[in-house]
Structure formats: C-alpha cells, structure tokens
XYZ file of C-alpha atoms in Angstrom:
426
model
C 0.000 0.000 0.000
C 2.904 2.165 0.954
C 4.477 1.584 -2.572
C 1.042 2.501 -4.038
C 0.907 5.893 -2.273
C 4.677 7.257 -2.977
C 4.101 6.325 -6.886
C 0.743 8.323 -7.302
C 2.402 10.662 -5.548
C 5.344 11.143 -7.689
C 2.789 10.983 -10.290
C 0.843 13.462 -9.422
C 3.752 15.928 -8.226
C 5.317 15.303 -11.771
C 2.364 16.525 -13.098
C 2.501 20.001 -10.918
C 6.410 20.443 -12.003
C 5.212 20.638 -15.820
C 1.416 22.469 -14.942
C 3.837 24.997 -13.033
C 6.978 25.025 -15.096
C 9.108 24.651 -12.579
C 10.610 22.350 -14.749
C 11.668 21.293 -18.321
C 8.994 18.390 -19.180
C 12.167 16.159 -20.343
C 13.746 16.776 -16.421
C 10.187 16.206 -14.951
C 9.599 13.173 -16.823
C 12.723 11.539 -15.913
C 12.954 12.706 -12.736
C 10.224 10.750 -11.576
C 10.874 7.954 -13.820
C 14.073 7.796 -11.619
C 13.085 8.415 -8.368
C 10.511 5.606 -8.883
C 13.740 3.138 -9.840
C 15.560 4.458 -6.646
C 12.738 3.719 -4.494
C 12.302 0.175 -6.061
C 8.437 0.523 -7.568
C 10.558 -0.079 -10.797
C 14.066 -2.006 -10.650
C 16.726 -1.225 -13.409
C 15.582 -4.160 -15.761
C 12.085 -2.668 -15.526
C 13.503 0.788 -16.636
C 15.383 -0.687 -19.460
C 12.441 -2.914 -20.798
C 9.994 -0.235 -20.300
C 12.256 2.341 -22.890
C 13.026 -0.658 -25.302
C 9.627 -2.054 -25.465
C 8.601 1.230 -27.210
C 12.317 1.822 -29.249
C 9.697 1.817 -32.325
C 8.315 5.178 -31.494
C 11.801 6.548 -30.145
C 13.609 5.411 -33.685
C 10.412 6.360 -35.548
C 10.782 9.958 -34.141
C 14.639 10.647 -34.575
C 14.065 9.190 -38.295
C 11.293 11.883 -38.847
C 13.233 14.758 -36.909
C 16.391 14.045 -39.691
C 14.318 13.889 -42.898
C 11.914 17.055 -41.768
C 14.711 19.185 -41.193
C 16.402 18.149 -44.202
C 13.409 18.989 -46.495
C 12.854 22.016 -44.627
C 16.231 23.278 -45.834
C 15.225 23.312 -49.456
C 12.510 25.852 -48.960
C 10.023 23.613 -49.346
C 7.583 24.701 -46.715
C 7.402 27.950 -47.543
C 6.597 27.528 -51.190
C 3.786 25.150 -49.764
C 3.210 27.658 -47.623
C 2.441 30.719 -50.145
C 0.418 28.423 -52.310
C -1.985 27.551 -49.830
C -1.869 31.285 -48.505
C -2.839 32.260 -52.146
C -5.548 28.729 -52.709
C -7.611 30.749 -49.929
C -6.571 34.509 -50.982
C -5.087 35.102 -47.486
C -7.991 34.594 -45.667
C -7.045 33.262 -42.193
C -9.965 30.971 -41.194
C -9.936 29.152 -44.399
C -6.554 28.843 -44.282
C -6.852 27.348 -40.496
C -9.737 24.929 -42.519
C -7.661 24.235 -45.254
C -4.861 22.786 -43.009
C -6.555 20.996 -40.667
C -8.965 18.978 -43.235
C -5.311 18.580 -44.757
C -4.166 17.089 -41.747
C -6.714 14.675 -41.017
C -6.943 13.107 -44.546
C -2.920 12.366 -43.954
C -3.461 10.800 -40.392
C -5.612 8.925 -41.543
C -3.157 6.933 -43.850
C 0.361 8.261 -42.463
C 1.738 8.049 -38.935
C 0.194 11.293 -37.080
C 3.770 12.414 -35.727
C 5.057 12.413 -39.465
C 2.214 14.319 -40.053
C 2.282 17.317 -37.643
C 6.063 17.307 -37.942
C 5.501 18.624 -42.087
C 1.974 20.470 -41.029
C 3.419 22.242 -37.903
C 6.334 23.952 -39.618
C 4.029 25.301 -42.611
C 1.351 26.808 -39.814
C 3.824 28.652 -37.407
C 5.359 30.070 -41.202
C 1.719 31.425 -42.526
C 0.460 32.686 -39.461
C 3.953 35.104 -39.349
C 3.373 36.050 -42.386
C 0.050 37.127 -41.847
C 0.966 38.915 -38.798
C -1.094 36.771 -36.547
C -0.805 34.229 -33.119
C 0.534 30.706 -34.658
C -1.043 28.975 -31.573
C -4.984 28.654 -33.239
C -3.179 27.481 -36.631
C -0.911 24.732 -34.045
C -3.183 23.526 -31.933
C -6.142 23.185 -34.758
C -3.540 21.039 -36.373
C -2.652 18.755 -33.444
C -6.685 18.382 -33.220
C -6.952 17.376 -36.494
C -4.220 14.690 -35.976
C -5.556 13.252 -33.577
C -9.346 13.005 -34.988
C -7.806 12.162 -38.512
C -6.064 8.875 -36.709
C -9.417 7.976 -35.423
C -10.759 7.286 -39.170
C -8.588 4.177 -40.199
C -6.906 0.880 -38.731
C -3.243 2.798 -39.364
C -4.330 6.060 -39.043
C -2.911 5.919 -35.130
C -0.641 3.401 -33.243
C -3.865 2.853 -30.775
C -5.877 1.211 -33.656
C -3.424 -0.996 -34.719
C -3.353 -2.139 -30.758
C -7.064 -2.336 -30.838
C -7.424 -3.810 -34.226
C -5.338 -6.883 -33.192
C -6.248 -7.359 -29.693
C -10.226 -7.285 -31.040
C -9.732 -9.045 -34.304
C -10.923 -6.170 -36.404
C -10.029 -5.275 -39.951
C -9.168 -2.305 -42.003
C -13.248 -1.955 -43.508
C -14.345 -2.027 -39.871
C -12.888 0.713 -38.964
C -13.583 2.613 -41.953
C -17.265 1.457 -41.087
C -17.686 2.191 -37.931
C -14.978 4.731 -36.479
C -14.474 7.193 -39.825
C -18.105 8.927 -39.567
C -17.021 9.367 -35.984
C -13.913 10.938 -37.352
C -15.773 13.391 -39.724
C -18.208 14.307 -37.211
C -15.430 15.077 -34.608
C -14.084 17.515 -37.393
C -16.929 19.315 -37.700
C -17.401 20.264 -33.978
C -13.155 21.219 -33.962
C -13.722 23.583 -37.010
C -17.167 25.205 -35.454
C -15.223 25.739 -32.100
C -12.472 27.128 -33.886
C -14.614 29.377 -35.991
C -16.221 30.573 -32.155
C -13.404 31.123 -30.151
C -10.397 32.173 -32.795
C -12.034 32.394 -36.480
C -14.099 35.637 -35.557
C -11.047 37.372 -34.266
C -8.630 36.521 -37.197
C -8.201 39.869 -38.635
C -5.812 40.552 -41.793
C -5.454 43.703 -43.441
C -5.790 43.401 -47.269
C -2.657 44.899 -47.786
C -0.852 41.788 -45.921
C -3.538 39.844 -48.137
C -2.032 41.779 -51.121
C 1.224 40.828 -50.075
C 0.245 37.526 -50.160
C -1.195 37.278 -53.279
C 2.348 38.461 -54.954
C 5.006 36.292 -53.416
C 6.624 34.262 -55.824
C 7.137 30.683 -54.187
C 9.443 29.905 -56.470
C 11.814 31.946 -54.629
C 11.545 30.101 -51.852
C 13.024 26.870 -53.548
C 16.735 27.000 -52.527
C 18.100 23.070 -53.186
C 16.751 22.118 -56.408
C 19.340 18.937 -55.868
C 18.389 18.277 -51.873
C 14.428 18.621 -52.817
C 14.404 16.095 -55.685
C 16.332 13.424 -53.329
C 14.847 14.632 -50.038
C 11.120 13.787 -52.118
C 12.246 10.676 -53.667
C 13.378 9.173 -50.449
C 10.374 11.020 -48.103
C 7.925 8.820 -51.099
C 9.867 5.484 -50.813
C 9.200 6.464 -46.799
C 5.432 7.101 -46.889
C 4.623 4.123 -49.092
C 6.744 2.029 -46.704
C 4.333 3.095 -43.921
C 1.501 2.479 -45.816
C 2.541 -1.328 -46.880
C 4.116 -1.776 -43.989
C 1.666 -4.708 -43.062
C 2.521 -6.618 -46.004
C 6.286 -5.878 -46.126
C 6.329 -6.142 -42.074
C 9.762 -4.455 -41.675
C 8.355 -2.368 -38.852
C 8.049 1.758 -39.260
C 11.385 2.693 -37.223
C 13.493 0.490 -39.468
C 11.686 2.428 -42.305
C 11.985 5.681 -41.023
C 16.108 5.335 -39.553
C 16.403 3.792 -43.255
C 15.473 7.055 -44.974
C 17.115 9.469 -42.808
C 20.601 7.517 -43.458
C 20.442 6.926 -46.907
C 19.406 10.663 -46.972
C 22.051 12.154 -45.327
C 24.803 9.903 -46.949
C 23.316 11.163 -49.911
C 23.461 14.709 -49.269
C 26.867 14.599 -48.373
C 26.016 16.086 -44.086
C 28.057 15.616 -41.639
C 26.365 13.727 -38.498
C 27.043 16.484 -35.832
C 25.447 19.226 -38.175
C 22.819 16.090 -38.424
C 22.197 15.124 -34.969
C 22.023 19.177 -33.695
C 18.984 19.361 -35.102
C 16.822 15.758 -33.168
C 14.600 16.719 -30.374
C 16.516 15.183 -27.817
C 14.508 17.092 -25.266
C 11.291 15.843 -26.493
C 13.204 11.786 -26.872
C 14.276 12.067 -23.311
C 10.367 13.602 -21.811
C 9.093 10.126 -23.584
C 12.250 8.471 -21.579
C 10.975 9.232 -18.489
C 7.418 8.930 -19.431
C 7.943 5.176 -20.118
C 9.288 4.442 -16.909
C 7.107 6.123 -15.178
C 3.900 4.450 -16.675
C 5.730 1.175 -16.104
C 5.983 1.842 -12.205
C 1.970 2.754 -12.941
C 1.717 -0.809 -14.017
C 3.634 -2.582 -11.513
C 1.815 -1.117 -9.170
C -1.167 -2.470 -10.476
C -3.480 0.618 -10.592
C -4.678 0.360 -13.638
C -5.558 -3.473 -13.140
C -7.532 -2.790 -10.020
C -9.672 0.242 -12.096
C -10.185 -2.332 -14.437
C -11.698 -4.667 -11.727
C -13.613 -2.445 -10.258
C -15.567 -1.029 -13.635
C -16.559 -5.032 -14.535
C -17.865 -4.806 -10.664
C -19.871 -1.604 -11.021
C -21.239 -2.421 -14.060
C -21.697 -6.283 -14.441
C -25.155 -7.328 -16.733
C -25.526 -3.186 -17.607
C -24.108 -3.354 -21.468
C -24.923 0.219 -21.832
C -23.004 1.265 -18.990
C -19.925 -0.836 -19.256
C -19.422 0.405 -23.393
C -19.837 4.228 -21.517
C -17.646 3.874 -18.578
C -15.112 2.321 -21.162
C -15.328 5.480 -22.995
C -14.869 8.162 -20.848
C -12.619 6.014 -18.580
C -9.614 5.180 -20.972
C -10.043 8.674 -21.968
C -9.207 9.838 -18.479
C -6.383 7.280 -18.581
C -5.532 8.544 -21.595
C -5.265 12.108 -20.662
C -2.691 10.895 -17.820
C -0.403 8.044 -19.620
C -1.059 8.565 -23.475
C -3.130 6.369 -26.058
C -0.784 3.780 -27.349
C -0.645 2.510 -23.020
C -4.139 3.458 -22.696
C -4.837 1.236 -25.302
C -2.492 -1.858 -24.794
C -3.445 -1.705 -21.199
C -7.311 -0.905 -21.387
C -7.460 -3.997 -24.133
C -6.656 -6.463 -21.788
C -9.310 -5.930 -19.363
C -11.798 -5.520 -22.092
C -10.555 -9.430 -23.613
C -11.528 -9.965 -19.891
C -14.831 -8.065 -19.864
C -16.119 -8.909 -23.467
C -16.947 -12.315 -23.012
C -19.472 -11.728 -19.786
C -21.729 -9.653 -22.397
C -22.281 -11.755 -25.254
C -25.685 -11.726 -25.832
C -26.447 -8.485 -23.930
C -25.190 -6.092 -27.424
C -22.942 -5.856 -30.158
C -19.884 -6.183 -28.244
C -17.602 -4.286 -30.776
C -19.112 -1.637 -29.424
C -16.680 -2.123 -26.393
C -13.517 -2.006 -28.648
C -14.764 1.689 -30.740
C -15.342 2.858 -27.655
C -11.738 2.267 -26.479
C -11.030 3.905 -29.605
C -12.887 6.826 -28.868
C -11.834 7.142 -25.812
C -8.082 6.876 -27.097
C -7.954 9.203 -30.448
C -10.514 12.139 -29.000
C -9.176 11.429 -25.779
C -5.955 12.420 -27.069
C -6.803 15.670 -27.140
C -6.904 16.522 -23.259
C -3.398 17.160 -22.138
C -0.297 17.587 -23.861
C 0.886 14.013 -22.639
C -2.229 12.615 -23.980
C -0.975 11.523 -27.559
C 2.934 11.859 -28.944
C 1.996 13.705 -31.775
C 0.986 16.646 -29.100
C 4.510 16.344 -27.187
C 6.343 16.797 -30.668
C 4.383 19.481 -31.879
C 4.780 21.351 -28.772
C 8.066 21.114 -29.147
C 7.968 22.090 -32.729
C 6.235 24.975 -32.095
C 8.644 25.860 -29.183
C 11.274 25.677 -32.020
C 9.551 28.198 -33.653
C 8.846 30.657 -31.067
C 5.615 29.879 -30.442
C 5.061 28.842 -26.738
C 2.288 26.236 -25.758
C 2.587 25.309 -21.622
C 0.571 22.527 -20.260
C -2.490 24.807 -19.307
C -2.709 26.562 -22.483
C -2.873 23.487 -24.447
C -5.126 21.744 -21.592
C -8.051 24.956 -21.512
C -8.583 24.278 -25.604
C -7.771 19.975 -25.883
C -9.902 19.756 -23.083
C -12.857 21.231 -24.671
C -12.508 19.754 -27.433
C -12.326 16.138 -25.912
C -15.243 16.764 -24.129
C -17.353 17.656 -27.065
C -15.998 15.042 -29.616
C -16.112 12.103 -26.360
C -19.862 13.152 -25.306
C -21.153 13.713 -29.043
C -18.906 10.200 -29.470
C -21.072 8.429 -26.480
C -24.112 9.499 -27.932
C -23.023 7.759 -31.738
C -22.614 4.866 -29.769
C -25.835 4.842 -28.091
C -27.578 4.970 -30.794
C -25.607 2.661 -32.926
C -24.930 -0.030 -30.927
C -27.401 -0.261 -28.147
C-alpha cells in the first residue's frame, strides 16, 4: 500500500512540475521515472524494458526529426506555404480549414507524428506572415491529428493495438470509427470558428502581399528537394505497406534518414544538432514512469472495479469504457491506454455476449483513445512533438494553455462520441 501511495504521488507531483513550469517536461519526466527506480516501484531491468519495449516510437521519431529538417532546408515549406496562402486569398480561417482537413486526410493513412512534424512547420510560417498568433493554426492542427487517426486501422498506433487485440479489420474501422472521425471535425472547425475564427483579422494589404510572393523563390536546393522527395515517397509508401512488407516503421523511417544524409553529403554532428533530444528524453521518463503505474497495479484494479460496477448493464460498461480510458488517456497517453485498457476488455467482453454488439466495447476504447488524445499535452505523442515544434519556432504552448482548448474539445468530440454509440450499438 505504501508503494502505491509514494508512486501516485510522484505521479501526481510530476504533473505540478510541468502544470507549473518549474521544470523542463524532459527533467520532470525523468525525474520521476528515476526516483521511482531508486525507491524500487521499478528495478533497473524494468527501466530498461519499459524504454526498449517502445524503441519503435523513439527510432520512428529521430528518423522523422532528420528527414523534416532536411526537407525544410530546401525551402520547401514555404513555397507550400504561399500556395496555400494564395488557394484561400489570405484569408485566415480558411486557411486554419484548409490545413486541418489537410491534416486529417494524412493521419488517416500516415503516422500522425510524421504528419504534424511537415503540417506544424508550414502553420507557425503562414500565421507570421500574416501577422497573426501561430497557436490557433498549431493547436487546430494537433486536433486534427488526432481526430484524422481515429478514421482508419493505421491512421494511429492505438488502432493498430485495438485492431489486433479485437480481431478487427481495415473496412471495420472505416465502417464504424471514420463517420465518428468526420463528425469530430466538424465540432473542432465550429469551435475554432467561435473562439479564434471571428477574431482573425488581416489587413488586405498583408492579403495583397500575399497574393504576390513568388514561391518559387523560396526553392533553394533544387538537388536536396528532388532526393529529399524521392526518399520522403519510398518512406510514406513504406508506412503504408508496412503490413505486407512487415519491416516495422522505425526500421523504415532510420532507413530514410541515413540513406538521406549519406546522400546529401552532411556531416552527423550538423545532423544530430537538429533531433529533439529534449522531447526523446520527456518520452524516456514517461515510459518508466507508466511502467511503475503498471507494476503497481493501478490500472488493473480500475479495471476490476468497472466489470464490478457495471456487471449485466451493457450500456453502462461500453460508456464507462469510454470516458474512462479517456481519463487514462489524458494521464499516460493512447498507445498505453490502449495496450493496457485492451486487456481488461478481452476480460470483460466475453461476460456480455448476448447483452449487445460487443464491438461496441472495442470503438469505444477507440474513442476514448484518439478524442481522448486531445486533453493534455501528454495525452498523444503527436501533441509532445508538436509542442516542441512549435517551441522551435517561437511559439510557446505550456501545459495549461494546451489543456483549456484539448480539453474542450475532448469533451465535445467524447460526449457527441457516447451518444453515436448509443444509438448505434445499443
């Protein structure tokens, strides 16, 4: 019991060192992560195995950070940049539209991290230009992610967890999460539209402005841009037939950023200055800490206690599973949400055949993961790395900022989500 007490309370006082900003999220992470080793709720073995069970996302990440800021060197972004500026004639709310609908349709079929690491960079660039606060053009984005991901079987690491722990295939999700997915995009855009959309104000002579740039200008390595695209394509469509070729994303990723940079001639330290080690090291500590979570059996005992509460009451159990693993969510991210919020349900599932469709148990651990996602910054990787993106780029986002918008957000999508489920499924 003792054990039980110290962790949460680590936990939780982790959680007040990056609400406060006391300190860095990477020191705050590992900090506990570490203090949990030293007071035995995790031994060193633990530690190890809880980083190199998830070396995937790690590898996938540094992989992404390399090619990114290699393709960002040829100018590339900001010719994308001007033409969507000058697809929507300057006009700031379309724009914001325009690039989140954008990034949905790509995390739906590409890994939501690769995503908002291209998306981010573009938004933070258009909203200087047009003279206005990147963080409604960010944070729409790193929405949109996370709703987009909802849509498909690969559109976020959480499907593919849910998909094979429930036995579901690529058309079910299509079926049954994607109008979820659109519907969850219309209630981002309207809030949007409310709170920021009304406000966004450009003068026509920054509009004019617009309208003249010449992206071709902005091209500056004809050479880097044609090998940076061929080898950010053979990337992408190894992602997308990954399941057939089974070589695993991170190999894919690591893969192109080598051959890349052996190509174009860099050096590794110029290479290797420019990886989000601070962002690599908060996931570090992150890991260990949610393994000290589980060792401590929290979760498991939750778990217990929800097939308790709501034993014989289908409609219940499919609503507490919901809003629950999106409060776990919120806390430990999606991808352990899901692995660890699957298990109990292949314990729970079987005492309600016959009482409902019991799929309706596994989309509503996907709800609860992808919309979920949304809440906090620790909620989903994608929102660590484009916090950190954006922090890159001047553009500030702290834990409560991010937490007074996602959490709206969540709510909306996750309540207008229960009721979808309600009526389909019960």
């Amino acid at each position: 019991m003792i054990y039980i007490i110290i962790g949460l309370v680590v936990f939780v006082s982790v959680f007040y060192l990056m609400i406060t900003e006391k300190v860095p999220q990477a020191w705050a992470t590992m900090i506990g992560g570490l203090i949990m080793a030293l007071i035995g709720i995790i031994n060193e073995e633990d530690a190890l195995e809880a980083v190199s069970e998830r070396l995937e996302i790690l590898f996938l990440l540094i992989g992404m950070m390399i090619i990114v800021h290699l393709v960002s060197e040829t100018g590339v972004f900001q010719w994308f940049a001007i033409k969507v500026a000058q697809l929507v004639r300057g006009e700031p709310f379309r724009l914001v539209v325009l690039l989140a609908v954008v990034t949905a349709l790509c995390s739906a079929f590409l890994d939501n991290v690769t995503t908002i690491l291209l998306m981010a960079p573009v938004s933070i660039l258009l909203a200087k230009q047009l003279k206005l606060d990147p963080f409604p053009f960010v944070i729409t984005e790193v929405m949109s992610a996370n709703i987009g991901g909802l849509a498909t079987l690969i559109g976020d690491p959480t499907q593919l967890i849910i998909g094979a722990e429930g036995n579901l295939g690529f058309n079910s999700f299509l079926l049954n999460t994607a109008p979820m997915s659109i519907i969850a995009m219309i209630i981002l855009i309207a809030n949007v539209y409310i709170i920021y959309g009304r406000h966004m104000v450009v003068s026509n002579e920054l509009k004019a402005r617009i309208m003249e740039l010449d992206s071709s200008r902005s091209l500056k390595d004809q050479k880097l841009l044609q090998q940076a695209a061929v080898i950010f394509a053979l990337v992408l469509v190894g992602f997308i037939l990954n399941n057939f070729i089974n070589k695993g994303l991170a190999i894919i990723s690591l893969s192109g950023a080598i051959f890349l940079v052996i190509i174009a001639k860099r050096n590794p330290k110029e290479i290797l200055e420019h990886v989000e080690w601070e962002t690599l090291f908060f996931f570090i500590g992150l890991f260990m800490m949610i393994r000290g979570i589980e060792n401590l059996n929290i979760i498991n005992l939750i778990g217990d206690r929800i097939i308790h509460l709501t034993e014989g009451k289908f409609d219940m159990a499919v609503i507490a599973v919901t809003w629950l693993s999106a409060a776990f969510t919120s806390i430990i991210g999606n991808v352990a949400n899901a692995a660890t919020v699957s298990k109990i349900l292949g314990v729970m599932v079987p005492s309600f055949d016959g009482l409902g469709n019991t799929q309706a148990f596994w989309w509503a651990l996907s709800f609860g993961s992808c919309l979920g996602g949304n809440i906090t910054i620790l909620s989903s990787a994608t929102n660590v790395v484009a916090v950190g993106a954006a922090g890159k780029a001047g553009c500030k986002i702290d834990f409560m900022k991010f937490f007074k918008f996602g959490g709206l957000i969540a709510f909306e999508t996750l309540l207008v989500g229960t009721i979808y489920l309600y009526v389909r499924y019960m």
